[in-house]
JSON list of C-alpha atoms in Angstrom, two decimals:
[
{"chain": "A", "resi": 1, "resn": "MET", "atom": "CA", "xyz": [-136.16, -109.56, -72.22]},
{"chain": "A", "resi": 2, "resn": "ASP", "atom": "CA", "xyz": [-134.47, -108.54, -69.03]},
{"chain": "A", "resi": 3, "resn": "SER", "atom": "CA", "xyz": [-136.41, -109.35, -65.86]},
{"chain": "A", "resi": 4, "resn": "VAL", "atom": "CA", "xyz": [-135.21, -106.07, -64.30]},
{"chain": "A", "resi": 5, "resn": "ASN", "atom": "CA", "xyz": [-137.33, -104.12, -66.79]},
{"chain": "A", "resi": 6, "resn": "LYS", "atom": "CA", "xyz": [-140.42, -106.15, -65.86]},
{"chain": "A", "resi": 7, "resn": "ARG", "atom": "CA", "xyz": [-139.92, -106.07, -62.08]},
{"chain": "A", "resi": 8, "resn": "PRO", "atom": "CA", "xyz": [-143.03, -104.63, -60.41]},
{"chain": "A", "resi": 9, "resn": "PHE", "atom": "CA", "xyz": [-142.39, -101.60, -58.23]},
{"chain": "A", "resi": 10, "resn": "GLY", "atom": "CA", "xyz": [-143.93, -103.27, -55.17]},
{"chain": "A", "resi": 11, "resn": "VAL", "atom": "CA", "xyz": [-141.49, -106.17, -55.48]},
{"chain": "A", "resi": 12, "resn": "LEU", "atom": "CA", "xyz": [-138.64, -103.66, -55.66]},
{"chain": "A", "resi": 13, "resn": "VAL", "atom": "CA", "xyz": [-139.89, -102.04, -52.45]},
{"chain": "A", "resi": 14, "resn": "LEU", "atom": "CA", "xyz": [-140.31, -105.40, -50.71]},
{"chain": "A", "resi": 15, "resn": "GLY", "atom": "CA", "xyz": [-136.80, -106.45, -51.69]},
{"chain": "A", "resi": 16, "resn": "ALA", "atom": "CA", "xyz": [-135.31, -103.16, -50.48]},
{"chain": "A", "resi": 17, "resn": "LEU", "atom": "CA", "xyz": [-137.21, -103.41, -47.18]},
{"chain": "A", "resi": 18, "resn": "ALA", "atom": "CA", "xyz": [-135.98, -106.97, -46.67]},
{"chain": "A", "resi": 19, "resn": "VAL", "atom": "CA", "xyz": [-132.36, -105.87, -47.20]},
{"chain": "A", "resi": 20, "resn": "ALA", "atom": "CA", "xyz": [-132.84, -102.91, -44.84]},
{"chain": "A", "resi": 21, "resn": "ILE", "atom": "CA", "xyz": [-134.31, -105.22, -42.18]},
{"chain": "A", "resi": 22, "resn": "ALA", "atom": "CA", "xyz": [-131.38, -107.60, -42.73]},
{"chain": "A", "resi": 23, "resn": "ILE", "atom": "CA", "xyz": [-128.91, -104.79, -42.03]},
{"chain": "A", "resi": 24, "resn": "VAL", "atom": "CA", "xyz": [-130.72, -103.72, -38.86]},
{"chain": "A", "resi": 25, "resn": "ARG", "atom": "CA", "xyz": [-131.08, -107.32, -37.62]},
{"chain": "A", "resi": 26, "resn": "GLY", "atom": "CA", "xyz": [-127.43, -108.00, -38.43]},
{"chain": "A", "resi": 27, "resn": "LEU", "atom": "CA", "xyz": [-126.28, -105.01, -36.39]},
{"chain": "A", "resi": 28, "resn": "LEU", "atom": "CA", "xyz": [-128.58, -106.01, -33.55]},
{"chain": "A", "resi": 29, "resn": "GLY", "atom": "CA", "xyz": [-127.24, -109.58, -33.66]},
{"chain": "A", "resi": 30, "resn": "LEU", "atom": "CA", "xyz": [-123.66, -108.33, -33.57]},
{"chain": "A", "resi": 31, "resn": "GLN", "atom": "CA", "xyz": [-124.54, -106.11, -30.64]},
{"chain": "A", "resi": 32, "resn": "LEU", "atom": "CA", "xyz": [-126.11, -109.01, -28.74]},
{"chain": "A", "resi": 33, "resn": "LEU", "atom": "CA", "xyz": [-123.02, -111.11, -29.43]},
{"chain": "A", "resi": 34, "resn": "GLY", "atom": "CA", "xyz": [-120.88, -108.35, -27.98]},
{"chain": "A", "resi": 35, "resn": "VAL", "atom": "CA", "xyz": [-118.98, -107.82, -31.25]},
{"chain": "A", "resi": 36, "resn": "ALA", "atom": "CA", "xyz": [-120.20, -104.25, -31.71]},
{"chain": "A", "resi": 37, "resn": "VAL", "atom": "CA", "xyz": [-121.70, -102.13, -28.98]},
{"chain": "A", "resi": 38, "resn": "PHE", "atom": "CA", "xyz": [-123.67, -99.03, -29.82]},
{"chain": "A", "resi": 39, "resn": "GLY", "atom": "CA", "xyz": [-124.19, -97.31, -26.51]},
{"chain": "A", "resi": 40, "resn": "ASP", "atom": "CA", "xyz": [-123.98, -98.39, -22.88]},
{"chain": "A", "resi": 41, "resn": "ILE", "atom": "CA", "xyz": [-125.61, -101.82, -22.63]},
{"chain": "A", "resi": 42, "resn": "GLN", "atom": "CA", "xyz": [-125.37, -104.25, -19.72]},
{"chain": "A", "resi": 43, "resn": "PHE", "atom": "CA", "xyz": [-126.03, -107.87, -20.67]},
{"chain": "A", "resi": 44, "resn": "GLU", "atom": "CA", "xyz": [-127.47, -110.20, -18.06]},
{"chain": "A", "resi": 45, "resn": "GLY", "atom": "CA", "xyz": [-128.10, -113.91, -18.46]},
{"chain": "A", "resi": 46, "resn": "GLY", "atom": "CA", "xyz": [-126.70, -116.69, -20.57]},
{"chain": "A", "resi": 47, "resn": "GLY", "atom": "CA", "xyz": [-129.26, -116.55, -23.36]},
{"chain": "A", "resi": 48, "resn": "VAL", "atom": "CA", "xyz": [-127.91, -113.35, -24.86]},
{"chain": "A", "resi": 49, "resn": "PHE", "atom": "CA", "xyz": [-125.33, -115.16, -27.01]},
{"chain": "A", "resi": 50, "resn": "TRP", "atom": "CA", "xyz": [-127.94, -117.52, -28.44]},
{"chain": "A", "resi": 51, "resn": "THR", "atom": "CA", "xyz": [-130.34, -114.66, -29.02]},
{"chain": "A", "resi": 52, "resn": "GLY", "atom": "CA", "xyz": [-127.63, -112.78, -30.91]},
{"chain": "A", "resi": 53, "resn": "LEU", "atom": "CA", "xyz": [-126.80, -115.85, -32.97]},
{"chain": "A", "resi": 54, "resn": "LEU", "atom": "CA", "xyz": [-130.45, -116.45, -33.83]},
{"chain": "A", "resi": 55, "resn": "THR", "atom": "CA", "xyz": [-130.83, -112.77, -34.74]},
{"chain": "A", "resi": 56, "resn": "LEU", "atom": "CA", "xyz": [-127.89, -113.09, -37.14]},
{"chain": "A", "resi": 57, "resn": "VAL", "atom": "CA", "xyz": [-129.52, -116.15, -38.74]},
{"chain": "A", "resi": 58, "resn": "VAL", "atom": "CA", "xyz": [-132.73, -114.15, -39.21]},
{"chain": "A", "resi": 59, "resn": "ALA", "atom": "CA", "xyz": [-130.66, -111.34, -40.77]},
{"chain": "A", "resi": 60, "resn": "ILE", "atom": "CA", "xyz": [-129.15, -113.80, -43.26]},
{"chain": "A", "resi": 61, "resn": "ILE", "atom": "CA", "xyz": [-132.63, -115.09, -44.14]},
{"chain": "A", "resi": 62, "resn": "TYR", "atom": "CA", "xyz": [-133.90, -111.54, -44.72]},
{"chain": "A", "resi": 63, "resn": "LEU", "atom": "CA", "xyz": [-130.86, -110.80, -46.88]},
{"chain": "A", "resi": 64, "resn": "ALA", "atom": "CA", "xyz": [-131.47, -113.94, -48.97]},
{"chain": "A", "resi": 65, "resn": "VAL", "atom": "CA", "xyz": [-135.16, -113.09, -49.41]},
{"chain": "A", "resi": 66, "resn": "GLY", "atom": "CA", "xyz": [-134.32, -109.49, -50.33]},
{"chain": "A", "resi": 67, "resn": "TRP", "atom": "CA", "xyz": [-131.87, -110.68, -52.98]},
{"chain": "A", "resi": 68, "resn": "ALA", "atom": "CA", "xyz": [-134.36, -113.28, -54.24]},
{"chain": "A", "resi": 69, "resn": "LEU", "atom": "CA", "xyz": [-137.15, -110.69, -54.52]},
{"chain": "A", "resi": 70, "resn": "TRP", "atom": "CA", "xyz": [-134.79, -108.31, -56.29]},
{"chain": "A", "resi": 71, "resn": "SER", "atom": "CA", "xyz": [-133.77, -111.02, -58.77]},
{"chain": "A", "resi": 72, "resn": "MET", "atom": "CA", "xyz": [-137.36, -112.28, -59.15]},
{"chain": "A", "resi": 73, "resn": "ARG", "atom": "CA", "xyz": [-136.86, -115.82, -57.80]},
{"chain": "A", "resi": 74, "resn": "PRO", "atom": "CA", "xyz": [-140.21, -117.64, -57.45]},
{"chain": "A", "resi": 75, "resn": "TRP", "atom": "CA", "xyz": [-139.32, -119.12, -54.05]},
{"chain": "A", "resi": 76, "resn": "ALA", "atom": "CA", "xyz": [-139.13, -115.59, -52.62]},
{"chain": "A", "resi": 77, "resn": "LEU", "atom": "CA", "xyz": [-142.72, -114.96, -53.64]},
{"chain": "A", "resi": 78, "resn": "ILE", "atom": "CA", "xyz": [-143.83, -118.21, -51.99]},
{"chain": "A", "resi": 79, "resn": "PHE", "atom": "CA", "xyz": [-141.78, -117.41, -48.87]},
{"chain": "A", "resi": 80, "resn": "THR", "atom": "CA", "xyz": [-143.40, -113.95, -48.67]},
{"chain": "A", "resi": 81, "resn": "MET", "atom": "CA", "xyz": [-146.86, -115.51, -48.93]},
{"chain": "A", "resi": 82, "resn": "ILE", "atom": "CA", "xyz": [-146.10, -118.03, -46.18]},
{"chain": "A", "resi": 83, "resn": "MET", "atom": "CA", "xyz": [-144.74, -115.32, -43.89]},
{"chain": "A", "resi": 84, "resn": "ALA", "atom": "CA", "xyz": [-147.84, -113.20, -44.56]},
{"chain": "A", "resi": 85, "resn": "VAL", "atom": "CA", "xyz": [-150.03, -116.12, -43.47]},
{"chain": "A", "resi": 86, "resn": "PHE", "atom": "CA", "xyz": [-147.94, -116.43, -40.29]},
{"chain": "A", "resi": 87, "resn": "GLY", "atom": "CA", "xyz": [-148.46, -112.70, -39.78]},
{"chain": "A", "resi": 88, "resn": "LEU", "atom": "CA", "xyz": [-152.23, -113.14, -40.02]},
{"chain": "A", "resi": 89, "resn": "VAL", "atom": "CA", "xyz": [-152.10, -115.96, -37.46]},
{"chain": "A", "resi": 90, "resn": "ASP", "atom": "CA", "xyz": [-150.01, -113.72, -35.22]},
{"chain": "A", "resi": 91, "resn": "ALA", "atom": "CA", "xyz": [-152.61, -110.95, -35.63]},
{"chain": "A", "resi": 92, "resn": "MET", "atom": "CA", "xyz": [-155.26, -113.38, -34.41]},
{"chain": "A", "resi": 93, "resn": "PHE", "atom": "CA", "xyz": [-153.18, -114.00, -31.28]},
{"chain": "A", "resi": 94, "resn": "VAL", "atom": "CA", "xyz": [-152.80, -110.23, -30.82]},
{"chain": "A", "resi": 95, "resn": "LEU", "atom": "CA", "xyz": [-156.59, -109.90, -31.06]},
{"chain": "A", "resi": 96, "resn": "ILE", "atom": "CA", "xyz": [-157.10, -112.63, -28.45]},
{"chain": "A", "resi": 97, "resn": "ALA", "atom": "CA", "xyz": [-154.36, -111.40, -26.11]},
{"chain": "A", "resi": 98, "resn": "THR", "atom": "CA", "xyz": [-155.37, -107.74, -26.13]},
{"chain": "A", "resi": 99, "resn": "GLY", "atom": "CA", "xyz": [-159.10, -108.16, -26.53]},
{"chain": "A", "resi": 100, "resn": "SER", "atom": "CA", "xyz": [-159.01, -105.17, -28.85]},
{"chain": "A", "resi": 101, "resn": "ILE", "atom": "CA", "xyz": [-160.31, -105.42, -32.38]},
{"chain": "A", "resi": 102, "resn": "ALA", "atom": "CA", "xyz": [-158.33, -102.28, -33.27]},
{"chain": "A", "resi": 103, "resn": "TYR", "atom": "CA", "xyz": [-155.02, -103.90, -32.26]},
{"chain": "A", "resi": 104, "resn": "GLY", "atom": "CA", "xyz": [-155.94, -107.12, -34.07]},
{"chain": "A", "resi": 105, "resn": "LEU", "atom": "CA", "xyz": [-156.83, -105.27, -37.26]},
{"chain": "A", "resi": 106, "resn": "ALA", "atom": "CA", "xyz": [-153.69, -103.14, -37.04]},
{"chain": "A", "resi": 107, "resn": "ALA", "atom": "CA", "xyz": [-151.55, -106.26, -36.65]},
{"chain": "A", "resi": 108, "resn": "ALA", "atom": "CA", "xyz": [-153.33, -107.90, -39.61]},
{"chain": "A", "resi": 109, "resn": "ALA", "atom": "CA", "xyz": [-153.18, -104.95, -42.00]},
{"chain": "A", "resi": 110, "resn": "ILE", "atom": "CA", "xyz": [-149.66, -105.39, -43.40]},
{"chain": "A", "resi": 111, "resn": "PRO", "atom": "CA", "xyz": [-149.75, -109.22, -43.64]},
{"chain": "A", "resi": 112, "resn": "ALA", "atom": "CA", "xyz": [-153.15, -109.02, -45.34]},
{"chain": "A", "resi": 113, "resn": "PHE", "atom": "CA", "xyz": [-151.83, -106.46, -47.81]},
{"chain": "A", "resi": 114, "resn": "LEU", "atom": "CA", "xyz": [-148.75, -108.61, -48.51]},
{"chain": "A", "resi": 115, "resn": "LEU", "atom": "CA", "xyz": [-150.88, -111.69, -49.08]},
{"chain": "A", "resi": 116, "resn": "TRP", "atom": "CA", "xyz": [-153.18, -109.77, -51.40]},
{"chain": "A", "resi": 117, "resn": "TYR", "atom": "CA", "xyz": [-150.27, -108.20, -53.31]},
{"chain": "A", "resi": 118, "resn": "THR", "atom": "CA", "xyz": [-148.28, -111.41, -53.75]},
{"chain": "A", "resi": 119, "resn": "SER", "atom": "CA", "xyz": [-151.43, -113.30, -54.81]},
{"chain": "A", "resi": 120, "resn": "ARG", "atom": "CA", "xyz": [-152.21, -110.92, -57.66]},
{"chain": "A", "resi": 121, "resn": "GLU", "atom": "CA", "xyz": [-152.03, -112.53, -61.08]},
{"chain": "A", "resi": 122, "resn": "ASP", "atom": "CA", "xyz": [-149.76, -109.87, -62.59]},
{"chain": "A", "resi": 123, "resn": "ILE", "atom": "CA", "xyz": [-147.21, -110.32, -59.79]},
{"chain": "A", "resi": 124, "resn": "ARG", "atom": "CA", "xyz": [-147.23, -114.11, -60.11]},
{"chain": "A", "resi": 125, "resn": "ASP", "atom": "CA", "xyz": [-146.92, -113.76, -63.90]},
{"chain": "A", "resi": 126, "resn": "ALA", "atom": "CA", "xyz": [-143.95, -111.40, -63.54]},
{"chain": "A", "resi": 127, "resn": "PHE", "atom": "CA", "xyz": [-142.12, -113.98, -61.40]},
{"chain": "A", "resi": 128, "resn": "ALA", "atom": "CA", "xyz": [-143.04, -116.79, -63.81]},
{"chain": "A", "resi": 129, "resn": "ASP", "atom": "CA", "xyz": [-141.83, -114.75, -66.81]},
{"chain": "A", "resi": 130, "resn": "ALA", "atom": "CA", "xyz": [-138.57, -113.92, -65.06]},
{"chain": "A", "resi": 131, "resn": "GLU", "atom": "CA", "xyz": [-138.00, -117.59, -64.26]},
{"chain": "A", "resi": 132, "resn": "SER", "atom": "CA", "xyz": [-138.77, -118.72, -67.80]},
{"chain": "A", "resi": 133, "resn": "GLY", "atom": "CA", "xyz": [-136.48, -115.97, -69.10]},
{"chain": "A", "resi": 134, "resn": "ARG", "atom": "CA", "xyz": [-133.62, -117.40, -67.08]},
{"chain": "A", "resi": 135, "resn": "TYR", "atom": "CA", "xyz": [-134.08, -120.79, -68.72]},
{"chain": "A", "resi": 136, "resn": "ASP", "atom": "CA", "xyz": [-134.59, -119.32, -72.20]},
{"chain": "A", "resi": 137, "resn": "SER", "atom": "CA", "xyz": [-131.24, -117.55, -71.99]},
{"chain": "A", "resi": 138, "resn": "ASN", "atom": "CA", "xyz": [-129.49, -120.82, -71.04]},
{"chain": "A", "resi": 139, "resn": "PRO", "atom": "CA", "xyz": [-130.82, -123.68, -73.21]},
{"chain": "A", "resi": 140, "resn": "GLN", "atom": "CA", "xyz": [-128.56, -126.24, -71.53]},
{"chain": "A", "resi": 141, "resn": "ALA", "atom": "CA", "xyz": [-130.28, -125.59, -68.19]},
{"chain": "A", "resi": 142, "resn": "THR", "atom": "CA", "xyz": [-133.54, -127.05, -69.51]},
{"chain": "A", "resi": 143, "resn": "GLY", "atom": "CA", "xyz": [-131.95, -130.24, -70.80]},
{"chain": "A", "resi": 144, "resn": "ASP", "atom": "CA", "xyz": [-133.69, -129.76, -74.16]},
{"chain": "A", "resi": 145, "resn": "SER", "atom": "CA", "xyz": [-131.55, -131.64, -76.69]},
{"chain": "A", "resi": 146, "resn": "ASP", "atom": "CA", "xyz": [-132.95, -129.68, -79.66]},
{"chain": "A", "resi": 147, "resn": "THR", "atom": "CA", "xyz": [-131.65, -126.34, -78.42]},
{"chain": "A", "resi": 148, "resn": "ALA", "atom": "CA", "xyz": [-128.56, -127.47, -76.54]},
{"chain": "A", "resi": 149, "resn": "THR", "atom": "CA", "xyz": [-125.19, -127.48, -78.29]},
{"chain": "A", "resi": 150, "resn": "PRO", "atom": "CA", "xyz": [-124.17, -131.04, -79.18]},
{"chain": "A", "resi": 151, "resn": "PRO", "atom": "CA", "xyz": [-120.90, -132.33, -77.74]},
{"chain": "A", "resi": 152, "resn": "PRO", "atom": "CA", "xyz": [-117.89, -132.14, -80.06]},
{"chain": "A", "resi": 153, "resn": "THR", "atom": "CA", "xyz": [-117.13, -135.28, -82.06]},
{"chain": "A", "resi": 154, "resn": "SER", "atom": "CA", "xyz": [-113.65, -136.67, -82.46]}
]
C-alpha cells in the first residue's frame, strides 16, 4: 500500500507548516545576509552575517523535517517529539521569567499538543507501517537472501 494514502491529516499539516516556516526563515536569512532586501533596513553590527547564516541553516532543517514528515520518515517523528520537549522546557523558562502562569501555559500549549499528538499509537503505527512498506517494496534493501534476486551465474 502507498504510505500517502495512510498519512494522517495532522502529519500532513505539520509537514506543510514546516515547509512554510522554512520558506519564511529562508527569506529572513537571505535578508539578513543582504542578498534580498524587503523594505528599508539598516544593519548595524558584525553579527548580522552570522545571524543570517544561522537562520538559513534553520530554514534548511525545517525544510528537511517538512519533507521527512510528508514522506513519513520515522526520524521526523522523533525530531518533532524532541523539539516539543524543548518547547516545554522553554515554556518553563517563560513561566519563570514572566511570573505569569497564563504566559507559561500559553507557551506550553502547542509543544504539549505536539508531544501528545506524536506520541499517539496510531501516529507511531502509521510511521512504522510507512517505513516497513518502503522495505517491502525493495527486498534487496533488507538484505533478505530469500526474497532478493540472486546474482547471475556465468
